[in-house]
Coordinates of C-alpha atoms and ligand atoms in Angstrom, one line a residue:
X1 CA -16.2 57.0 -0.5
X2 CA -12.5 56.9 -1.1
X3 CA -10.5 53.9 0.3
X4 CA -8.9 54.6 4.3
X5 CA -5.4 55.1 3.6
X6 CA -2.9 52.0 4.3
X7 CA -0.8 52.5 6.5
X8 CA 2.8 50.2 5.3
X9 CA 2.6 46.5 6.1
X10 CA 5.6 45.8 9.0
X11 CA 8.6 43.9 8.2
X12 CA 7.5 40.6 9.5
X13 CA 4.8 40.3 6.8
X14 CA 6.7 41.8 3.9
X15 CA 9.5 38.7 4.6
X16 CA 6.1 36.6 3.2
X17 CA 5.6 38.3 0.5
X18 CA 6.5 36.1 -2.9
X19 CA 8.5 36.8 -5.5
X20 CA 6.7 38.0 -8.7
X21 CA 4.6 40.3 -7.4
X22 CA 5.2 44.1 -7.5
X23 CA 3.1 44.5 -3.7
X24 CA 3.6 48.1 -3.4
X25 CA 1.5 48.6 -6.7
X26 CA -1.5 47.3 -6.1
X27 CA -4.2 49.6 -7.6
X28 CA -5.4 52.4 -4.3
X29 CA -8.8 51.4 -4.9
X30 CA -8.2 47.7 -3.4
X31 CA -5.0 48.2 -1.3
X32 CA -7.1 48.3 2.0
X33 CA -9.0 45.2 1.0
X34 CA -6.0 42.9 -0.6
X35 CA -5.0 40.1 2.2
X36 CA -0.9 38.9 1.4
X37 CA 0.8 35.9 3.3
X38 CA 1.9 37.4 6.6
X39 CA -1.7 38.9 6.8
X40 CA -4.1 38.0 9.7
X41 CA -6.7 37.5 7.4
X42 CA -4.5 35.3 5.2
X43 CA -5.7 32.0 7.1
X44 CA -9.6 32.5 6.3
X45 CA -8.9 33.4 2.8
X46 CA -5.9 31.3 1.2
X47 CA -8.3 27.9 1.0
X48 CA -11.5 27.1 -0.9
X49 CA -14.2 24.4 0.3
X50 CA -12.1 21.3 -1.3
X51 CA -8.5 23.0 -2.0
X52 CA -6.2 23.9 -0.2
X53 CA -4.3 27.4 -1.3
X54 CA -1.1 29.6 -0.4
X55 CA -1.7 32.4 -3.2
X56 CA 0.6 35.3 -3.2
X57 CA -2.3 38.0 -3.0
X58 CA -5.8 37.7 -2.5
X59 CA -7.4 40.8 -4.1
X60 CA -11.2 41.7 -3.1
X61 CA -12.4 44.1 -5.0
X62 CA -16.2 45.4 -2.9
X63 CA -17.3 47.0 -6.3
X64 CA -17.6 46.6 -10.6
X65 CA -15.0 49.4 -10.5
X66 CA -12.7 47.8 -8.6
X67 CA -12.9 44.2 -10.3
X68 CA -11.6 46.2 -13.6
X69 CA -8.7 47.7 -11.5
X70 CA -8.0 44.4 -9.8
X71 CA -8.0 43.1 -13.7
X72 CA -5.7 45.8 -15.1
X73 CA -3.2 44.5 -11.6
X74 CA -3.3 40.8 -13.1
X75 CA -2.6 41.7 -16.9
X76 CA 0.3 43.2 -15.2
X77 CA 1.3 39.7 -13.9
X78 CA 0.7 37.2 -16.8
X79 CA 3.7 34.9 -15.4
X80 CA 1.3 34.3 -12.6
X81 CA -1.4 31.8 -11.5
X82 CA -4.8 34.0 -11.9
X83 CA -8.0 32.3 -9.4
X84 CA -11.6 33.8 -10.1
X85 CA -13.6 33.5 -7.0
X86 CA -17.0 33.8 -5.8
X87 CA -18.1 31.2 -3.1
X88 CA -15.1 29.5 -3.1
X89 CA -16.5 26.3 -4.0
X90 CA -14.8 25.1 -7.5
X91 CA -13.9 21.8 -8.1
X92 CA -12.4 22.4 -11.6
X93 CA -12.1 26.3 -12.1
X94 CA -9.0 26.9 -9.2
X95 CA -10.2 29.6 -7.2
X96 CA -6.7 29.7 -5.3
X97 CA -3.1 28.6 -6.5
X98 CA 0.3 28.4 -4.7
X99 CA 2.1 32.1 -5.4
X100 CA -0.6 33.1 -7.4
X101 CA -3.0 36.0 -7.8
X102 CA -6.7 35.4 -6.7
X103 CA -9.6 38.0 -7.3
X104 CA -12.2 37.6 -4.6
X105 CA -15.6 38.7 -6.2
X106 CA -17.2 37.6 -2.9
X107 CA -18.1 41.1 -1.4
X108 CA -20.5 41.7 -4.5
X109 CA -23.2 39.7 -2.9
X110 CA -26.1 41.8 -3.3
X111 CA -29.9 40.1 -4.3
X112 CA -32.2 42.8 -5.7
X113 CA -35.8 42.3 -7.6
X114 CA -35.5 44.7 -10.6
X115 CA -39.1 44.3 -11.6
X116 CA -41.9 42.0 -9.8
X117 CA -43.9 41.5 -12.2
X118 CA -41.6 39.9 -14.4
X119 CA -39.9 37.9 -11.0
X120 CA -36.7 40.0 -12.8
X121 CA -33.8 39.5 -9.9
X122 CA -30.2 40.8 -10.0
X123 CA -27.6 38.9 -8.3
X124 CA -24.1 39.9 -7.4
X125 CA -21.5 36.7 -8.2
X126 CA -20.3 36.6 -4.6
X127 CA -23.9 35.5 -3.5
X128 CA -24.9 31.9 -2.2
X129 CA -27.4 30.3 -3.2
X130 CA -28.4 29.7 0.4
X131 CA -28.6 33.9 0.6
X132 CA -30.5 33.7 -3.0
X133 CA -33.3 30.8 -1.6
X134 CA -33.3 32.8 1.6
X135 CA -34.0 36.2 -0.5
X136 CA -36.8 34.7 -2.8
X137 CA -38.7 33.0 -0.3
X138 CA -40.7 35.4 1.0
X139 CA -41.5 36.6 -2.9
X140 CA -43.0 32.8 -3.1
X141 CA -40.0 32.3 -5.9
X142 CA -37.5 30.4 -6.4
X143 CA -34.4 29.6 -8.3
X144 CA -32.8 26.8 -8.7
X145 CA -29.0 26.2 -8.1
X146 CA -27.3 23.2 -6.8
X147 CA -27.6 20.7 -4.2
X148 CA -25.2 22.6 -1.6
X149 CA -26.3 26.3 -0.5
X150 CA -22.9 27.1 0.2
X151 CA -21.7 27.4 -3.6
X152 CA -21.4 30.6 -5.3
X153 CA -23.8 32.3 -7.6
X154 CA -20.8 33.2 -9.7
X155 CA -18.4 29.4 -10.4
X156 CA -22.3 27.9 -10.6
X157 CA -24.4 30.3 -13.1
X158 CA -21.2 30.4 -15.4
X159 CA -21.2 26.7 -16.1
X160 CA -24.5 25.4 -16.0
X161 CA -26.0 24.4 -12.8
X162 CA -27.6 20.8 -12.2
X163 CA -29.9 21.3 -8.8
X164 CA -33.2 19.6 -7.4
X165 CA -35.6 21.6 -9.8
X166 CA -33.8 20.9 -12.9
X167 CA -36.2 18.6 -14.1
X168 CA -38.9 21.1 -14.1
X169 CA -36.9 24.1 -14.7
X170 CA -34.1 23.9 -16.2
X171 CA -30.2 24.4 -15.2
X172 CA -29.7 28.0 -13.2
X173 CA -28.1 29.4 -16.4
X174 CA -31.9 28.9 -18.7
X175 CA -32.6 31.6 -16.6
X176 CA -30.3 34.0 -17.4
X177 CA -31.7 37.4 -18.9
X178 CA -28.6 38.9 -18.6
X179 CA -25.1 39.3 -17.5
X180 CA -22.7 41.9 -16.6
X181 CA -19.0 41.0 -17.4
X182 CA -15.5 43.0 -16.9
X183 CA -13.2 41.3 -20.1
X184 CA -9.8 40.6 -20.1
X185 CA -8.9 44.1 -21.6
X186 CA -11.1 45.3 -18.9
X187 CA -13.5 46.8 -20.3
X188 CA -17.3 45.9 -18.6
X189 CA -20.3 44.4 -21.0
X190 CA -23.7 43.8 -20.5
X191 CA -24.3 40.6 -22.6
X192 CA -28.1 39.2 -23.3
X193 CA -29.9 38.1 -26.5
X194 CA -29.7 41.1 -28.5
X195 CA -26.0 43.0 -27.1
X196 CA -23.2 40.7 -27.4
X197 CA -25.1 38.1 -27.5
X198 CA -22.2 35.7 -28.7
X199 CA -20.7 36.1 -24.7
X200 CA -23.8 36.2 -23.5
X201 CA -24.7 32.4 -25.5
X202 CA -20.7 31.3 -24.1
X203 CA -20.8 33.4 -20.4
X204 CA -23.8 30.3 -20.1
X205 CA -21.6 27.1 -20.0
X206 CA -18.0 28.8 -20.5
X207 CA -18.2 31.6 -18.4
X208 CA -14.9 31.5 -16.3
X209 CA -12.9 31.5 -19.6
X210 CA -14.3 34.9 -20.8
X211 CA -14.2 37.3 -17.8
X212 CA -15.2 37.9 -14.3
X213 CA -19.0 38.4 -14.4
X214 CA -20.2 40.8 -11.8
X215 CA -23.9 41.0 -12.4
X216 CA -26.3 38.1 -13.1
X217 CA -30.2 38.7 -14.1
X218 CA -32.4 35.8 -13.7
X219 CA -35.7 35.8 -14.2
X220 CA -37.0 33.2 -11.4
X221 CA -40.4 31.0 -10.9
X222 CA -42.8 30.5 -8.7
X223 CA -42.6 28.1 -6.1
X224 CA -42.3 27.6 -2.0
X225 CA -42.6 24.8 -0.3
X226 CA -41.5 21.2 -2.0
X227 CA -41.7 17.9 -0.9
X228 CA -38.4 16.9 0.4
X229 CA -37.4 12.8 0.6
X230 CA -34.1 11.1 1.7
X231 CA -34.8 7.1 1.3
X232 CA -32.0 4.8 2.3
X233 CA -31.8 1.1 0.6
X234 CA -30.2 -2.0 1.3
X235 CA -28.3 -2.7 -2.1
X236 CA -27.4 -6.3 -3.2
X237 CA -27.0 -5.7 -6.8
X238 CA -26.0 -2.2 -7.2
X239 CA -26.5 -2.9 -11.3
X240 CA -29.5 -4.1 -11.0
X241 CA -30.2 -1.0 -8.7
X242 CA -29.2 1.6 -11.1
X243 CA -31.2 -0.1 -14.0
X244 CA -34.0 0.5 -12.0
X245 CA -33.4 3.6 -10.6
X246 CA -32.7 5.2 -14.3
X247 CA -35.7 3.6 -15.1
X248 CA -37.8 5.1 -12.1
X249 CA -36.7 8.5 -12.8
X250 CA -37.1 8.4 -16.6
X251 CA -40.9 8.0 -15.9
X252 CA -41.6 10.3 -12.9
X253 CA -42.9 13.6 -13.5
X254 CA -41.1 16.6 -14.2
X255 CA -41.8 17.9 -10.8
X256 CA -39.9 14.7 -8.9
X257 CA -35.4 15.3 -9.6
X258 CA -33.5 12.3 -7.6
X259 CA -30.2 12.7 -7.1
X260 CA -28.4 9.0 -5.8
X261 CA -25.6 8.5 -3.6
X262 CA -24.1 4.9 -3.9
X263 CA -21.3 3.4 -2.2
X264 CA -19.9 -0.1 -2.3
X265 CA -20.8 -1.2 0.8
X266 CA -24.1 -2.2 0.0
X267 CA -26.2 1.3 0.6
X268 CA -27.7 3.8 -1.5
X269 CA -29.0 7.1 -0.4
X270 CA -31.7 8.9 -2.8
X271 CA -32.6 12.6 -2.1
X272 CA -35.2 13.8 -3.6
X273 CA -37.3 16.6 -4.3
X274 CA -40.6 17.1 -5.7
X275 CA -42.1 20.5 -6.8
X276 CA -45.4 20.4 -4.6
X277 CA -46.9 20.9 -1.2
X278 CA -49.6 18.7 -1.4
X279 CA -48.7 15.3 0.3
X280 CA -50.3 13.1 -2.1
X281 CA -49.0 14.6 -4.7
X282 CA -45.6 14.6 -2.9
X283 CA -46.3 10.4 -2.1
X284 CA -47.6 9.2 -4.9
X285 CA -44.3 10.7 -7.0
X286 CA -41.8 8.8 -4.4
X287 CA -43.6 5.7 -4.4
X288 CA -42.1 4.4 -7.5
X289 CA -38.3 5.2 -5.9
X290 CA -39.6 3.7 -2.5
X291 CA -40.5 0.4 -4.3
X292 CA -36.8 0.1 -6.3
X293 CA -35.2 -1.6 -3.6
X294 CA -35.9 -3.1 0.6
X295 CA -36.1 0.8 2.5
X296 CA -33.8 1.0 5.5
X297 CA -34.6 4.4 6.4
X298 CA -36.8 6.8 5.2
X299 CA -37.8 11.0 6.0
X300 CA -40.4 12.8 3.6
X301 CA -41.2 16.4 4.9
X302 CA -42.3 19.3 3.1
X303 CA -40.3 22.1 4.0
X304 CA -39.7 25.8 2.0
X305 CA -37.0 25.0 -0.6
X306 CA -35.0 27.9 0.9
X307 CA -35.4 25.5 4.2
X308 CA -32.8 22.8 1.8
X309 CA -30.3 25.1 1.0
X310 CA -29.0 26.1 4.5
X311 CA -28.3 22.0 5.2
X312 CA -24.8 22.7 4.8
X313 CA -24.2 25.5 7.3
X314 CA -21.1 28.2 6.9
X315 CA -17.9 28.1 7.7
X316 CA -14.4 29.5 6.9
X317 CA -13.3 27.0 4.4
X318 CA -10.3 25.4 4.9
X319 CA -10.0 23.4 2.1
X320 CA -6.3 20.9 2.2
X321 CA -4.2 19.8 -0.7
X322 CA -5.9 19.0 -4.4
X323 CA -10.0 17.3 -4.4
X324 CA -9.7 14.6 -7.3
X325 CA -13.0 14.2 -8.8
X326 CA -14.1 13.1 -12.2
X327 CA -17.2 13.7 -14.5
X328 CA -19.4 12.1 -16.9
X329 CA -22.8 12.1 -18.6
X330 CA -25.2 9.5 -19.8
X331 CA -28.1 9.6 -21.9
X332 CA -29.4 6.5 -20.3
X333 CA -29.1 4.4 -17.6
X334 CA -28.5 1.2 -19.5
X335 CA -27.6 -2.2 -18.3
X336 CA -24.3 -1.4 -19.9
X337 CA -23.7 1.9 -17.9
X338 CA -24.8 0.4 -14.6
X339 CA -22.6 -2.6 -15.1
X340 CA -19.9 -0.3 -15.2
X341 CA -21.6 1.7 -12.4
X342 CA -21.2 -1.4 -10.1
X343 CA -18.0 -2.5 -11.4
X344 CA -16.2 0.9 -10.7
X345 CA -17.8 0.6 -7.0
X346 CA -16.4 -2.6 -6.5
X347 CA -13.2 -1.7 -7.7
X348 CA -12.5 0.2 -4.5
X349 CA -10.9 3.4 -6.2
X350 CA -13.6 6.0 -5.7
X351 CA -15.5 6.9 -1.8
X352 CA -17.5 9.3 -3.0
X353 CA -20.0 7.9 -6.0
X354 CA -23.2 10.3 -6.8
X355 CA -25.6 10.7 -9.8
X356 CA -28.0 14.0 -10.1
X357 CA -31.1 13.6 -12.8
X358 CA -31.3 15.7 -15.6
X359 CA -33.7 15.6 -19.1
X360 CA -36.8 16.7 -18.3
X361 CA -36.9 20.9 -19.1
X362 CA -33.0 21.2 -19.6
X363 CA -33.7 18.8 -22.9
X364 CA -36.2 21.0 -24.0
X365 CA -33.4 23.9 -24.8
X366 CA -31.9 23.9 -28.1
X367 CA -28.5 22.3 -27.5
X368 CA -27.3 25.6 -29.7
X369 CA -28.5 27.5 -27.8
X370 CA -26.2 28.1 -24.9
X371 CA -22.4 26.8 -24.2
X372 CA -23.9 24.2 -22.2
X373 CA -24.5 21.8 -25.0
X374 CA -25.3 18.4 -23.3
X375 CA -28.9 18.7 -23.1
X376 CA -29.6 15.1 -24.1
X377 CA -28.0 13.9 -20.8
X378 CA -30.0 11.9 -18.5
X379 CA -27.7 11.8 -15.5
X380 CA -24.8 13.8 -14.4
X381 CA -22.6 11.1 -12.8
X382 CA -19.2 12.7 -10.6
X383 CA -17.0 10.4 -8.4
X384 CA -14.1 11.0 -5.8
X385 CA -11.1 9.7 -4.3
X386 CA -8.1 10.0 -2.7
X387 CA -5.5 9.7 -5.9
X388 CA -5.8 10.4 -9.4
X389 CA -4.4 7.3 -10.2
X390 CA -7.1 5.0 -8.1
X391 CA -10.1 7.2 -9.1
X392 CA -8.6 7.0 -12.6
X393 CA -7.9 3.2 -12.5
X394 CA -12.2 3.0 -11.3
X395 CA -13.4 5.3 -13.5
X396 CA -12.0 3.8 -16.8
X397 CA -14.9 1.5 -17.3
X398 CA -17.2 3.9 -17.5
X399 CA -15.6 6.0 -19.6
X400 CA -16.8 3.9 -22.8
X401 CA -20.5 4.9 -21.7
X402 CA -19.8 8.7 -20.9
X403 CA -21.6 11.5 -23.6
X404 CA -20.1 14.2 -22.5
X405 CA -19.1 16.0 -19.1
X406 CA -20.2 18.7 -17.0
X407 CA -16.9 20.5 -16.7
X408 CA -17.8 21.6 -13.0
X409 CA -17.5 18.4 -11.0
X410 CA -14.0 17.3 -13.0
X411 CA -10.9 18.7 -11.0
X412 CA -8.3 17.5 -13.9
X413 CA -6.2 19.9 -15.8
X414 CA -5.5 17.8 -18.9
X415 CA -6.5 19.6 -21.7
X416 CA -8.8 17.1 -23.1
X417 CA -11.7 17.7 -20.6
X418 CA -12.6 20.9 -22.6
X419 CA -13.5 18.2 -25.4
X420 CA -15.4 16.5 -23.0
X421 CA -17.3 19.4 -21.9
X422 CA -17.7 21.0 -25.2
X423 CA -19.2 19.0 -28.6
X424 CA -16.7 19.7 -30.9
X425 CA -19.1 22.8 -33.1
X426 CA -19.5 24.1 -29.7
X427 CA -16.0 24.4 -28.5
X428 CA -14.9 25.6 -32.2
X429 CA -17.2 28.8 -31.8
X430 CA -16.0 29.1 -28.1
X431 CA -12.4 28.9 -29.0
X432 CA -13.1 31.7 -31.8
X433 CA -15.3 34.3 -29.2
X434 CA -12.1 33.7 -26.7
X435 CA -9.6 34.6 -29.7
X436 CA -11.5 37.7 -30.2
X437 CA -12.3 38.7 -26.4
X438 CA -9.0 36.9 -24.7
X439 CA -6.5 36.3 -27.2
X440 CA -3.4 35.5 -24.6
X441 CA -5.6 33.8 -22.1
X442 CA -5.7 36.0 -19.2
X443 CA -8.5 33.5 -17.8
X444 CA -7.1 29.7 -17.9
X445 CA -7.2 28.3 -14.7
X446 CA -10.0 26.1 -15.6
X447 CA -11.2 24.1 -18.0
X448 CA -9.5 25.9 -20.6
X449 CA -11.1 27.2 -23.7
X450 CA -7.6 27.8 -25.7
X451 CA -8.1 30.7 -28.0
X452 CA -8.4 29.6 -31.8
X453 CA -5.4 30.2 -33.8
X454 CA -5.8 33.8 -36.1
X455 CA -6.3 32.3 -39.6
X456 CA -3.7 32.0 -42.4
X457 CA -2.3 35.6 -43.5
X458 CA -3.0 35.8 -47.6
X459 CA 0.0 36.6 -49.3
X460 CA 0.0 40.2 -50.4
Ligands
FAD501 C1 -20.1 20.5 -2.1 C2 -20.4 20.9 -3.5 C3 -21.6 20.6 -4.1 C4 -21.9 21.0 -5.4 N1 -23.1 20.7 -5.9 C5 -23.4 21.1 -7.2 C6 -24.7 20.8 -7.8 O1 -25.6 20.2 -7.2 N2 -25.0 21.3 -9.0 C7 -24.0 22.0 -9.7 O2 -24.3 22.4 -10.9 N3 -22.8 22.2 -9.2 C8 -22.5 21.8 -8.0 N4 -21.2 22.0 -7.5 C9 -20.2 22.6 -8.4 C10 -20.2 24.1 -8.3 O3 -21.3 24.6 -9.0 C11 -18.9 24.6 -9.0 O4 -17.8 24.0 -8.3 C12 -18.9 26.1 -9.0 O5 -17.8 26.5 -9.8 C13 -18.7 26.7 -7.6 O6 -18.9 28.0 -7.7 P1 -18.3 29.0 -6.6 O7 -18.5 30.4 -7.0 O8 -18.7 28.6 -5.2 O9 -16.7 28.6 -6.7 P2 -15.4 29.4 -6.9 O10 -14.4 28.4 -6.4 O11 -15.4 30.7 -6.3 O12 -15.2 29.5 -8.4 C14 -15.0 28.3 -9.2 C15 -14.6 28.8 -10.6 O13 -15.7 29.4 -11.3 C16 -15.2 30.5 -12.0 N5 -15.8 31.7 -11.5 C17 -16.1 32.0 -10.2 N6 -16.7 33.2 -10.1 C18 -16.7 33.7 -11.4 C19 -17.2 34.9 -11.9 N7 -17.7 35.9 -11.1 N8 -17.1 35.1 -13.2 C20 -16.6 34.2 -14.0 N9 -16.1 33.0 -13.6 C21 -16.2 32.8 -12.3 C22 -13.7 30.5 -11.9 O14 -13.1 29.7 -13.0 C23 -13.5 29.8 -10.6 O15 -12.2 29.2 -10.6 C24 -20.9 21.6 -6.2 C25 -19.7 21.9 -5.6 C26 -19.4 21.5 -4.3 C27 -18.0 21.8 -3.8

């Protein structure tokens, strides 16, 4: 159906309007659609979940089509900020700016099973996972995502995806068949193993720097209802704690992921799943976590796993000023690392201090084998505060310990988190796929694959 015709926006929102962009050309197809500063939409859809936003046009593009008009609008506004979002929930990709351009992809939300047999399900980007557990459940299926059903399939299945199944299934992107992408020239790929299967290895790990993906195929597994635990501990020695903890999880079965939520007050919070509905099963896999340190509160249901997703219920996000978090990896949970662990807490800088468990099935994929190259990684460690400079000043002594990071809980812009994110051999073929497929960096706001310099001319 074509667009309803727009009629001119009044003179009291064109005064809004910022300089840079040319307004009265935006593409027919998502004129109707595009929300701009003196718009009554505008309050609902400048902010994301942590940021707050005031971008000059917020274009939402309700089909593939549109998403490669909406692209051919932002080549024609280089000198501009350029947000990709989905759900709206970045932490290091910036999914609204301050003047800026921002394509929406939220509106291509749809969940569809291509083929049963295989549990072969198409997602839109603008999906969340709440929608996606919510979708699969009655399938008996599932797919696992993140700890917070309000993030995007999109920001999430481009970078990797560390959620309460990981252990026994992997990160979201090791079960990507497929993707669907619109490039920065705007033409749209399908990427798998055997077409373009050089984006389709970076889309998993790297995505936002190689185009706005508006199809995802996942082949999902087989699961319903889980054990669900959140144990609360009194904490003397939070070194001690984390030794033990690291330990704990090291040995419990694939089907048990902890994450840990530690403050420096003395209290640690473990949430838990395992992958089973029988109780003794579910029991005898917490035990081990139960026993680390005195319980001061403890709940163990088993619920659907779609149930855990819709904790966090919707809302308009309104998102203020800049989140500062940081990143890291570990292999282990050493003496060495918890020290550090502890000391950081004590040094007062961060008030937000979380781990999420990893190994298990994301070690057993060939580190080669997709973008996402950290698969020796034991823990996924992020922290928060206030400032840069105080989470900065804690964070330091870890930094000695740290592997690696996972690019989507680190909200800095200096250029040396892509070398933190990336192993060196995997940002060097990254950088040469984005020389080929974005040579003037169209997509940069985010961790920032910089395209590889063309090699040396031969003299003729
Ligand atoms: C409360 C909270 C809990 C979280 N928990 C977890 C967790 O447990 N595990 C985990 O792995 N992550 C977790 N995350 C991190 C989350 O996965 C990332 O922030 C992710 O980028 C959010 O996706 P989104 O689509 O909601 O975000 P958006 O803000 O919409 O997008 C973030 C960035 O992703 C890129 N992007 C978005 N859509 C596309 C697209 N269609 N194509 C290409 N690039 C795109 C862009 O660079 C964009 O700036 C959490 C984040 C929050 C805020």
């Amino acid at each position: 159906m074509p667009p309803e015709p727009t009629s001119p926006r009044p003179d009291r929102v064109r005064a809004r309007r910022r300089p840079g962009i040319d307004y009265d050309g935006v593409p027919t197809s998502l004129a109707a659609t595009a929300v701009e500063p003196g718009d009554p939409g505008y309050r609902d859809a400048r902010s994301t979940y942590l940021r707050g936003g005031h971008p000059g046009l917020v274009l939402r593009p309700q089909t593939t089509g549109e998403v490669v008009d909406a692209l051919a609008f932002a080549r024609r506004h280089r000198h501009l900020p350029l947000g990709v979002r989905s759900g709206g929930h970045g932490i290091s990709g910036r999914s609204t700016n301050d003047g800026g351009l921002v394509i929406d992809v939220g509106a291509l939300d749809r969940i569809e099973v291509l083929d049963p047999t295989r549990r072969l399900v198409r997602i839109g980007p603008g999906a969340r996972w709440r929608d996606v557990a919510a979708a699969l459940q009655p399938h008996g299926w599932v797919l696992g995502s993140g700890d917070h059903g309000g993030v995007g399939v999109g920001g999430l299945a481009t970078a990797g995806g560390i959620g309460y199944l990981g252990r026994l299934h992997g990160l979201t992107i090791d079960h990507l068949r497929a993707v669907e992408v619109v490039l920065a020239d705007g033409s749209l790929v399908r990427a798998d193993e055997t077409e373009h299967p050089e984006l389709f290895w970076a889309v998993r790990g790297a995505g936002a720097n190689f185009g706005v993906v508006t199809a995802f195929e996942f082949v999902v597994d087989e699961l319903t209802d889980v054990g669900w635990a959140q144990l609360a501990f009194r904490v003397d020695d939070p070194a001690r704690f984390l030794v033990d903890f690291g330990r704990v999880v090291e040995a419990a079965p694939r089907q048990t992921t902890p994450n840990l939520i530690l403050n420096g007050s003395g209290v640690a919070q473990v949430l838990a799943v395992v992958a089973s509905d029988d109780p003794e099963v579910v029991l005898s896999q917490l035990q081990p976590l139960a026993s680390i340190a005195p319980l001061i509160q403890q709940q163990v249901v088993i619920t659907p796993y779609a149930e855990l997703m819709t904790m966090f219920p919707a809302a308009p996000h309104r998102g203020l000023g800049e989140p500062v978090s940081r990143s890291g990896l570990v292999t282990r949970l050493t003496p060495e690392v918890a020290d550090a662990g502890a000391r950081l807490l004590a040094d007062g800088g961060v008030h937000f201090f979380m781990l999420r468990s990893m190994g298990g099935a994301i070690a057993d994929v060939d580190p080669g084998a997709t973008a996402f190259a950290h698969r020796d990684a034991a823990f996924s460690i992020s922290a928060m505060g206030r400032s840069a400079a105080e989470v900065d000043r804690s964070w330091d002594v870890l930094r000695p310990h740290l592997t690696g990071s996972y690019l989507s809980f680190d909200s800095s812009t200096d250029p040396d988190r892509v070398h933190q994110a990336f192993p060196p051999a995997t940002l060097a073929r990254l950088r040469a796929l984005k020389a080929e497929l974005d040579p003037t960096n169209l997509f940069r706001d985010n961790v920032n694959v910089v395209p590889a310099p063309e090699p040396a001319r031969s003299p003729a």
